[in-house]
Coordinates of C-alpha atoms in Angstrom, one line a residue:
X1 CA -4.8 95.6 39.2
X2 CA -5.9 98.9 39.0
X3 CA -3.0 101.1 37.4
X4 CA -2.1 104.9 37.0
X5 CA -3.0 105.5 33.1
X6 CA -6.3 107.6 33.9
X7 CA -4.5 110.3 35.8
X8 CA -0.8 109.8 34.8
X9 CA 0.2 111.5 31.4
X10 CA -0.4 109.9 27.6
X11 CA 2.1 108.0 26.0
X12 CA 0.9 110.2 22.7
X13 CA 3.2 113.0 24.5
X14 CA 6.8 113.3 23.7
X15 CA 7.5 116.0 25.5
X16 CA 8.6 115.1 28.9
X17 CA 8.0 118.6 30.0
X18 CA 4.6 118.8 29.1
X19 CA 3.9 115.0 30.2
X20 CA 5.5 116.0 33.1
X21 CA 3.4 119.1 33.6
X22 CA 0.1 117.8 32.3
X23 CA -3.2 118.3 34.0
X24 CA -4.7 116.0 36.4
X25 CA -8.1 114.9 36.5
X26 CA -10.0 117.2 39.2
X27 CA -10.9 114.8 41.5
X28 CA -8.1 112.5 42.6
X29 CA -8.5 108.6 42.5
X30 CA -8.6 106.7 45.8
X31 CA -5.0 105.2 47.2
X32 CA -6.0 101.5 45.6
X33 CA -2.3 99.9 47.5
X34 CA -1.4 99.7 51.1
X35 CA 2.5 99.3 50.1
X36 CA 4.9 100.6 47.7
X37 CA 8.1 97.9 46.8
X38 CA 10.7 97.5 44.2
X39 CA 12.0 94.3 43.0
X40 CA 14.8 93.3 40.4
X41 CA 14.4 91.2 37.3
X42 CA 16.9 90.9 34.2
X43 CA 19.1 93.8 35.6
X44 CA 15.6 96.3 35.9
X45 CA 13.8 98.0 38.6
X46 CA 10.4 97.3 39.0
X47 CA 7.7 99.1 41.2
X48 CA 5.6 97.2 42.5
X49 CA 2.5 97.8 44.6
X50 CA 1.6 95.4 47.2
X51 CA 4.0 93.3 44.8
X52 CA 2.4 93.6 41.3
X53 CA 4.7 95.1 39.4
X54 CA 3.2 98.9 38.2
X55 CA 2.7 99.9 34.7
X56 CA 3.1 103.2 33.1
X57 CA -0.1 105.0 30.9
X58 CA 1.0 103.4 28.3
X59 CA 0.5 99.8 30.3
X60 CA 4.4 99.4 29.8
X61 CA 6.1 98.0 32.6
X62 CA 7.0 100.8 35.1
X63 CA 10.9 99.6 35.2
X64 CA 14.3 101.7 35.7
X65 CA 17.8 100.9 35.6
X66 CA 19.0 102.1 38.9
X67 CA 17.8 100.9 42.2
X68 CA 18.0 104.3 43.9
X69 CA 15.7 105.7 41.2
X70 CA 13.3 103.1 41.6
X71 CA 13.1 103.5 45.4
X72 CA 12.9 107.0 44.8
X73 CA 9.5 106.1 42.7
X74 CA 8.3 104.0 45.3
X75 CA 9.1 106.5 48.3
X76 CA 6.4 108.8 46.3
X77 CA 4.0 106.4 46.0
X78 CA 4.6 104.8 49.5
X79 CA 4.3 108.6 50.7
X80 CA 0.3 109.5 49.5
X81 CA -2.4 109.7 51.9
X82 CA -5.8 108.9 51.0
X83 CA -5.9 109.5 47.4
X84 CA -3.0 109.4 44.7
X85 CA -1.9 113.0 44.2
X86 CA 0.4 112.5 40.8
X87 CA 1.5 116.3 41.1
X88 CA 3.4 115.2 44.3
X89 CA 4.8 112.5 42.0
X90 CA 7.6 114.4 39.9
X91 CA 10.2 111.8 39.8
X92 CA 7.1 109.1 38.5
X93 CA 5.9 111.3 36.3
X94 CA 9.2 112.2 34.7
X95 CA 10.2 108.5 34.5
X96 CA 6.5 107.2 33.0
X97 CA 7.3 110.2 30.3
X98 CA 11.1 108.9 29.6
X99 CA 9.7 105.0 29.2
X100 CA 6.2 105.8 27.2
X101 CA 7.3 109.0 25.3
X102 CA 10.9 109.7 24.8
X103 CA 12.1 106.2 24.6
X104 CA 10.5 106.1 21.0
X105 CA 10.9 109.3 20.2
X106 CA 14.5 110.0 20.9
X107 CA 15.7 111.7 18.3
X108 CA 12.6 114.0 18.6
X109 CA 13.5 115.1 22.0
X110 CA 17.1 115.7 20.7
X111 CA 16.0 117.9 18.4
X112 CA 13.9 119.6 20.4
X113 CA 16.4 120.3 22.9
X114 CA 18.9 121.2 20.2
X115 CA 16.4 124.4 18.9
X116 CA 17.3 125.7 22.8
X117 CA 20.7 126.3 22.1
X118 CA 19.4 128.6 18.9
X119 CA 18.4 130.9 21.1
X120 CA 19.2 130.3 25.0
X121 CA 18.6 132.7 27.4
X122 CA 22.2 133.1 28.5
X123 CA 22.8 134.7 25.3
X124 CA 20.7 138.0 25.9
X125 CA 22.2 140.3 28.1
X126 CA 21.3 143.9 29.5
X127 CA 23.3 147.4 29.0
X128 CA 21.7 148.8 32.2
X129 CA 21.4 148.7 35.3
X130 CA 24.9 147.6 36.4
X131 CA 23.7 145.4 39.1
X132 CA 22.0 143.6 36.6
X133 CA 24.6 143.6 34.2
X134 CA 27.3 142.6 36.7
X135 CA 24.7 139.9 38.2
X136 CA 23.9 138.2 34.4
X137 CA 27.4 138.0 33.9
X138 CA 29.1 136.7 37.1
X139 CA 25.8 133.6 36.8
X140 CA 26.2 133.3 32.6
X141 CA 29.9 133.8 32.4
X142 CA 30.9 130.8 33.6
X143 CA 28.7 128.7 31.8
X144 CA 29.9 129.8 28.6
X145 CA 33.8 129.4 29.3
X146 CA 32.7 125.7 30.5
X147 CA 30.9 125.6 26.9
X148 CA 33.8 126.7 25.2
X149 CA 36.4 124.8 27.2
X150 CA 34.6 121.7 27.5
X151 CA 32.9 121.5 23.8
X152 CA 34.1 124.0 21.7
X153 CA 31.0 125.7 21.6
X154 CA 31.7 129.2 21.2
X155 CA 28.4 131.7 21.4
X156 CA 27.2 135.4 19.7
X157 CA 25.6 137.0 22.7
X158 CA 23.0 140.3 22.0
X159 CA 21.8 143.3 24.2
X160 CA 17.9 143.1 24.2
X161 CA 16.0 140.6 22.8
X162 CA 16.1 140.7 18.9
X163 CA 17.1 137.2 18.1
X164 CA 21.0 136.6 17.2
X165 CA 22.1 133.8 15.0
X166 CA 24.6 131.2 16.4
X167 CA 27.5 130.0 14.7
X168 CA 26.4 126.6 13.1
X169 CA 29.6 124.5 15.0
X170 CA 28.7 125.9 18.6
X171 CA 25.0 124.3 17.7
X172 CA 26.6 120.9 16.4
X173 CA 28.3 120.9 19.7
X174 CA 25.9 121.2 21.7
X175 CA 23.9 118.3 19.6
X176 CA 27.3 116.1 19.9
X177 CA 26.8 116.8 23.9
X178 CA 23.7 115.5 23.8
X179 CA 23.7 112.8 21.4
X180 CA 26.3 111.0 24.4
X181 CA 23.2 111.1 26.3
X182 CA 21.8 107.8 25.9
X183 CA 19.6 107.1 28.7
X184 CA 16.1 107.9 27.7
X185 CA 15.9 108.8 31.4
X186 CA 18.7 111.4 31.3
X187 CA 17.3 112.9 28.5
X188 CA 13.9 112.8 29.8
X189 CA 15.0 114.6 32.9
X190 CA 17.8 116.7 30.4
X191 CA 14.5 118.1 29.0
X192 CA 12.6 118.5 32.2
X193 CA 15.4 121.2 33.5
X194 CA 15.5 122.7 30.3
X195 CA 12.3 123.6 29.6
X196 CA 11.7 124.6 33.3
X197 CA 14.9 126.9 33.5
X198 CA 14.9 128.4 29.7
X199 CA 18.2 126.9 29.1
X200 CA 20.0 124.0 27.8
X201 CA 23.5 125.3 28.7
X202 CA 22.2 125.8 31.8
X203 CA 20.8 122.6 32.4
X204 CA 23.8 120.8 30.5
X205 CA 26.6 122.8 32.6
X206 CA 24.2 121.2 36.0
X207 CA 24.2 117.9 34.7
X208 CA 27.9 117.9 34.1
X209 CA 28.6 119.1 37.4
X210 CA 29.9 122.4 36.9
X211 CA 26.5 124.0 38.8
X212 CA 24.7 122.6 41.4
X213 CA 21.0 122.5 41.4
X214 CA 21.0 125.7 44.0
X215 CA 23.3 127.7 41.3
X216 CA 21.4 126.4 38.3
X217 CA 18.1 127.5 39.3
X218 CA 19.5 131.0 40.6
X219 CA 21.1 130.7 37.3
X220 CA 18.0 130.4 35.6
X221 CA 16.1 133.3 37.5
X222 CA 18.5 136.3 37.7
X223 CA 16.2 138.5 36.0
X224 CA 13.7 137.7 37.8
X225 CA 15.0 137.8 41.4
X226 CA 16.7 141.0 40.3
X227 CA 13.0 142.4 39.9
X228 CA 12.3 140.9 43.4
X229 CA 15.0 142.8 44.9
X230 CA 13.9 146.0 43.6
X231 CA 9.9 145.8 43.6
X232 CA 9.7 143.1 46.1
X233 CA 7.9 139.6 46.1
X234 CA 4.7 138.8 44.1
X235 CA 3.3 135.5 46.2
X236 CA 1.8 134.1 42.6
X237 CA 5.1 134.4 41.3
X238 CA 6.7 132.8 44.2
X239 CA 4.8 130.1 44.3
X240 CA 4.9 129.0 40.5
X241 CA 8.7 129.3 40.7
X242 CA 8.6 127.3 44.2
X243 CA 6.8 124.1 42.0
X244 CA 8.8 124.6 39.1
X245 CA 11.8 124.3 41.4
X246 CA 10.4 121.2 42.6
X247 CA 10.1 119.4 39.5
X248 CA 13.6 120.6 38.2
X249 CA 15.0 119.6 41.6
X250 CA 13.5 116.3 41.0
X251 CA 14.5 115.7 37.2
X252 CA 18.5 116.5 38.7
X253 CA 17.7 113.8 40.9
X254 CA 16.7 111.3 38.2
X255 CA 19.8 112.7 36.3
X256 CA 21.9 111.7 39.1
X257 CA 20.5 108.6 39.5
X258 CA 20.7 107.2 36.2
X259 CA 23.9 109.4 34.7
X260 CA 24.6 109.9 30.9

């Protein structure tokens, strides 16, 4: 059967963010299925198309263990027209990235999301002007109480941008938060809305449930739609934040759907 490793992401990427994100080949292959299925073996989730079961780039079996996400998968696939468009295909991609690249590598991505909390962008805060000010802190605020409250994790924050040094428990707790991650999924998506929002705290305090995804990706953007509100709307700008949106809505989804 023809499969998806020519256009889909390499296994040779550990990053899910940048599997997720990686570019496509120009011209898009031919839809090669007429129907998109899922069907359960051994307590898995397989895709199947016209009931072969898909494989990932790295020819593994394309297999989840939640039904809803793997009907989510197939709903993608099930919904291309003519050709296979993997950029419409966040939820795929972020799952062939979770089962080919941070499945073996998980104490890679760990790390990797660790080195966020050194220096998250909740920590750096403005002096002036107060709308700004009062706007950082009434998104940040709360985040860091739920850090504090819920892991201990107590954070230097700065004026400006020169770099400030955490205190070396408030990193360990945020490695102990993740470390209960262990869904290569989770962490895949974990990742995903990390990268794409700047912020681990951020993306932790949404996957907890203390932000929804509407508050998180405000969260994530004050500066920036501060700058909107006072220069106005850049339609580039807009439109690279209305993608990235997309793929962090859809790596909350594949949190949901697969939980810690």
């Amino acid at each position: 059967m023809t499969d998806s490793r020519d256009w889909f992401p390499s296994q040779d990427e550990p990053n899910p963010m940048r599997a997720a994100q990686a570019g496509m080949k120009p011209t898009l292959p031919k839809r090669f299925y007429k129907e998109a299925g899922v069907e359960e073996t051994d307590g898995l989730f397989r895709l199947t198309l016209d009931g072969r079961v898909a494989k990932t780039p790295g020819k593994q079996t394309l297999a989840v263990p939640s039904r809803a996400l793997a009907e989510a998968m197939a709903q993608e696939w099930a919904e291309q027209g003519a050709e296979v468009d993997p950029s419409t295909m966040p939820i795929t991609r972020i799952v062939n990235s979770a089962i080919d690249g941070v499945s073996p590598r998980h104490a890679e991505v760990v790390d990797d999301l660790v080195r966020y909390a050194a220096s998250d962008l909740i920590y750096y805060r403005v002096s002036e002007p107060a709308r700004l000010v009062q706007s950082q802190d009434t998104a940040w605020n709360p985040i860091l109480d739920w850090a504090r409250d819920s892991h201990g994790a107590r954070f230097t924050l700065a004026e400006g941008v020169m770099h400030v040094t955490q205190p070396e428990d408030a990193i360990a707790a945020v490695r102990a938060a993740i470390d209960r991650i262990a869904s290569p999924f989770a962490l895949a998506a974990l990742h995903v809305m990390t990268t794409l929002s700047g912020s681990v705290l951020i993306a932790l305090a949404h996957a907890h449930g203390e932000l929804d995804a509407d508050q998180a990706w405000a969260a994530a953007h004050v500066d920036e739609l501060y700058q909107e509100s006072v220069w106005g709307e850049d339609y580039e700008a807009v439109e690279r934040r209305r993608r990235r949106e997309a793929d962090f809505r859809a790596a909350s989804e594949v949190f949901r759907l697969v939980g810690l």
